[in-house]
Short mmCIF file of C-alpha atoms in Angstrom, two decimals:
data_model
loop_
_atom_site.label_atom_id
_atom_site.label_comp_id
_atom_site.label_asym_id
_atom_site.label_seq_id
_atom_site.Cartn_x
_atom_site.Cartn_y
_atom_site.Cartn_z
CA UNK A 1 0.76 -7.55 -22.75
CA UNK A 2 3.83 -5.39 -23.87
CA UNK A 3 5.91 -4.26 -21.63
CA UNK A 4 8.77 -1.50 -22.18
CA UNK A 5 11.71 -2.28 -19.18
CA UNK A 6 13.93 0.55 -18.59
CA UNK A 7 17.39 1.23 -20.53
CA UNK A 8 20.27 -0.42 -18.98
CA UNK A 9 22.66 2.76 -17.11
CA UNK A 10 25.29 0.48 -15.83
CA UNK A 11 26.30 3.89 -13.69
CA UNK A 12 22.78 3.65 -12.26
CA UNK A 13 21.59 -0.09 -12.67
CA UNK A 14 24.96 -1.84 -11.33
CA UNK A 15 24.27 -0.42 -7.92
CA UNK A 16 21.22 -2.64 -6.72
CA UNK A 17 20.78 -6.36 -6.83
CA UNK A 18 18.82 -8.15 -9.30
CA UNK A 19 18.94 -10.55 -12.40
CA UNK A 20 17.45 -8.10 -14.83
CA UNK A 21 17.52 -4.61 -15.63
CA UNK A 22 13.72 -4.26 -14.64
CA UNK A 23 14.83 -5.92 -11.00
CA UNK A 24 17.54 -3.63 -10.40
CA UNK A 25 15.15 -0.56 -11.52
CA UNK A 26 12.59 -1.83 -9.07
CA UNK A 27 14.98 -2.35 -6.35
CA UNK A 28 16.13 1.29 -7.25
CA UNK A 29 13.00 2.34 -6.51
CA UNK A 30 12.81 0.67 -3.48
CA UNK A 31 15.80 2.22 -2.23
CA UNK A 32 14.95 5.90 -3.03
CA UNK A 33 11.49 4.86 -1.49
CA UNK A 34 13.21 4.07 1.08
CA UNK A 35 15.51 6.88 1.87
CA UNK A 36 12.36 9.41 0.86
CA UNK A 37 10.77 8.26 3.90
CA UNK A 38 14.10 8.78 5.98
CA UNK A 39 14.02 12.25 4.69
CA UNK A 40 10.56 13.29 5.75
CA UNK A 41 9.10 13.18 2.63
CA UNK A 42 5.31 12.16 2.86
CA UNK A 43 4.35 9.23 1.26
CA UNK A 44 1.29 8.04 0.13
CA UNK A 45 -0.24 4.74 -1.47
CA UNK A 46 -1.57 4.90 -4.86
CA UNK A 47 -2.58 1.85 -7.12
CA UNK A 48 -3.77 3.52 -10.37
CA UNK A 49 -6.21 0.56 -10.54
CA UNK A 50 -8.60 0.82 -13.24
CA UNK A 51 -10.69 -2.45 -11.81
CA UNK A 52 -9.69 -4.54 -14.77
CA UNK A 53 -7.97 -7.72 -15.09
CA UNK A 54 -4.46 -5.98 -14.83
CA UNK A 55 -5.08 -3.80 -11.96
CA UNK A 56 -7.89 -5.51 -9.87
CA UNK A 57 -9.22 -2.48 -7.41
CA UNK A 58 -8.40 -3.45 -4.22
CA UNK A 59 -5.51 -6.00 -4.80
CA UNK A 60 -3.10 -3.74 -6.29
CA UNK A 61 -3.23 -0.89 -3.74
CA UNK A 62 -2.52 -3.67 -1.26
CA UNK A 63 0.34 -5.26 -2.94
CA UNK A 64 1.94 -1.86 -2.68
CA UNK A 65 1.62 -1.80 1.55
CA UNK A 66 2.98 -4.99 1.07
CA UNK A 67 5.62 -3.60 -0.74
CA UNK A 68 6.15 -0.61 1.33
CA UNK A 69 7.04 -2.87 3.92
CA UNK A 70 8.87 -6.15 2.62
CA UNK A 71 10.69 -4.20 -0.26
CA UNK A 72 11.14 -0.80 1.26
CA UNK A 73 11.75 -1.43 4.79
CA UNK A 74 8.99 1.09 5.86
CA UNK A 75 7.15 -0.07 9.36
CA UNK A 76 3.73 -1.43 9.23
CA UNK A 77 2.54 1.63 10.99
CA UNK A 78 4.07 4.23 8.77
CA UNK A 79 2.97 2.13 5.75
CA UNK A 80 -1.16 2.08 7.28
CA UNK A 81 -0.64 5.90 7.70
CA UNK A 82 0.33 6.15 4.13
CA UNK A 83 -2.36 4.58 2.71
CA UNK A 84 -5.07 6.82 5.10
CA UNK A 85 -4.03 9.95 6.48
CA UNK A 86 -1.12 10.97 4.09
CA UNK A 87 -3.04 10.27 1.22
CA UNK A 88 -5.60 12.75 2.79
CA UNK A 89 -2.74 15.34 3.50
CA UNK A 90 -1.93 15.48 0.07
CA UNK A 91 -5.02 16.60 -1.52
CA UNK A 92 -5.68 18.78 1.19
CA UNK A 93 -8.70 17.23 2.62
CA UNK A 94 -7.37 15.71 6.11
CA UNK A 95 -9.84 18.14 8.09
CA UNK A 96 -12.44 15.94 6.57
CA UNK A 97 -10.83 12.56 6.23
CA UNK A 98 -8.22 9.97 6.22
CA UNK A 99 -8.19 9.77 10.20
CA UNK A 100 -11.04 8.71 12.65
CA UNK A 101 -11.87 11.66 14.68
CA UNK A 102 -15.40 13.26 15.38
CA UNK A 103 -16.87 15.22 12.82
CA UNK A 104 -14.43 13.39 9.94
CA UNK A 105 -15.95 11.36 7.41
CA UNK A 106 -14.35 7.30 6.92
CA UNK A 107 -14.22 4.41 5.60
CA UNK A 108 -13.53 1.83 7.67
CA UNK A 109 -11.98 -1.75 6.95
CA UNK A 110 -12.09 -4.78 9.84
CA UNK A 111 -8.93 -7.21 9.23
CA UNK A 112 -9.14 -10.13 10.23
CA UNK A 113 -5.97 -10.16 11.82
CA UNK A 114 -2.87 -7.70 12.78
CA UNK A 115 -0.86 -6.08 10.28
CA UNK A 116 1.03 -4.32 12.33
CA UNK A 117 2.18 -7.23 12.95
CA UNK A 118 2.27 -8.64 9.64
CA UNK A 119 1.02 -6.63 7.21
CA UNK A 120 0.60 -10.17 5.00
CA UNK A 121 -2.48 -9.96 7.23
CA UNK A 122 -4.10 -6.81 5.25
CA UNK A 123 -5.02 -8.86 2.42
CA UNK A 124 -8.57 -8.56 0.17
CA UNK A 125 -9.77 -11.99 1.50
CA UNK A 126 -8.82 -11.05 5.48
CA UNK A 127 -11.19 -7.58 4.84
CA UNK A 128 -14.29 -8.40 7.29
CA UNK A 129 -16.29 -5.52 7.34
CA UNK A 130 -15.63 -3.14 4.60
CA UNK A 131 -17.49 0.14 5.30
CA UNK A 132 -17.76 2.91 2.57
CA UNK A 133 -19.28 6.31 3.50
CA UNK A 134 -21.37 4.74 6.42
CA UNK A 135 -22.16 1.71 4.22
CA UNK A 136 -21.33 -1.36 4.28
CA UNK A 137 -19.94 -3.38 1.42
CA UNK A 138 -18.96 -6.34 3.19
CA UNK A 139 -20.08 -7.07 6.27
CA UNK A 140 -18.66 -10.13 8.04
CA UNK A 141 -18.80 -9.36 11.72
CA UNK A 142 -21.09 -12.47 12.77
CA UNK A 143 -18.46 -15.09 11.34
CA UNK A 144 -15.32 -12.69 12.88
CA UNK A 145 -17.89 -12.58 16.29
CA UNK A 146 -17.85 -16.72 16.28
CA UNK A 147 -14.36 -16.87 15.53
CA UNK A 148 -13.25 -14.78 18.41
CA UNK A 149 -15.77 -16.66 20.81
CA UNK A 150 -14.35 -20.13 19.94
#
């Protein structure tokens, strides 16, 4: 795989830590992440997954909660919101979606843990039940049932 790492601005680059030029660019980005959020700008999750080898669907959109939080400094809570409702918001289809209410469609996810807590918790393998337009894809609720009980 080729990569193509950003030109070195030492006006720009010096400012953030990192070893590489491609460290300090990300942790650029973290920081105007960052300070977007502080600003009131909405913010959304978006992989760009293509379900290949590179971009596994599923994975990569959670990596970037993950990232949202560890990198950015953006709360579990307002992270979660970005990947539902904001994303919603956006494309101007949140009367319909991207929050539970009556009369709005969703798809609905069971973690197996808290991640507003930890969002290390919202992870593909921790995904329960996985429900998709009313069906589900994965549905683990016996073993989470047995867990709970014992």
């Amino acid at each position: 795989m080729t990569t193509f790492p950003p030109k070195y601005d030492p006006k720009i680059h010096d400012q953030y830590p990192g070893q590489t030029v491609a460290e300090k660019d990300l942790n650029r980005i973290y920081a105007n992440l960052k300070k977007a959020k502080e600003r009131g700008i909405l913010l959304t999750i978006g992989s760009d997954s293509f379900n290949s080898q590179m971009t596994p669907y599923g994975e990569t959109a959670v990596g970037e909660l993950h990232a949202f939080v560890e990198c950015a400094g953006i709360s579990e809570m307002d992270t979660i919101v970005a990947a539902t409702l904001n994303g919603a918001k956006v494309l101007k289809v949140d009367d319909i979606t991207g929050s539970i209410e009556a009369g709005k469609s969703a798809d609905i996810l069971v973690i197996d843990g808290n991640p507003l807590k930890n969002i290390r918790d919202l992870t593909v393998a921790n995904m329960a039940v996985i429900m998709k337009e009313g069906d589900f894809v994965k549905n683990n609720i016996p073993c989470l049932l047995k867990a709970i009980a014992s």
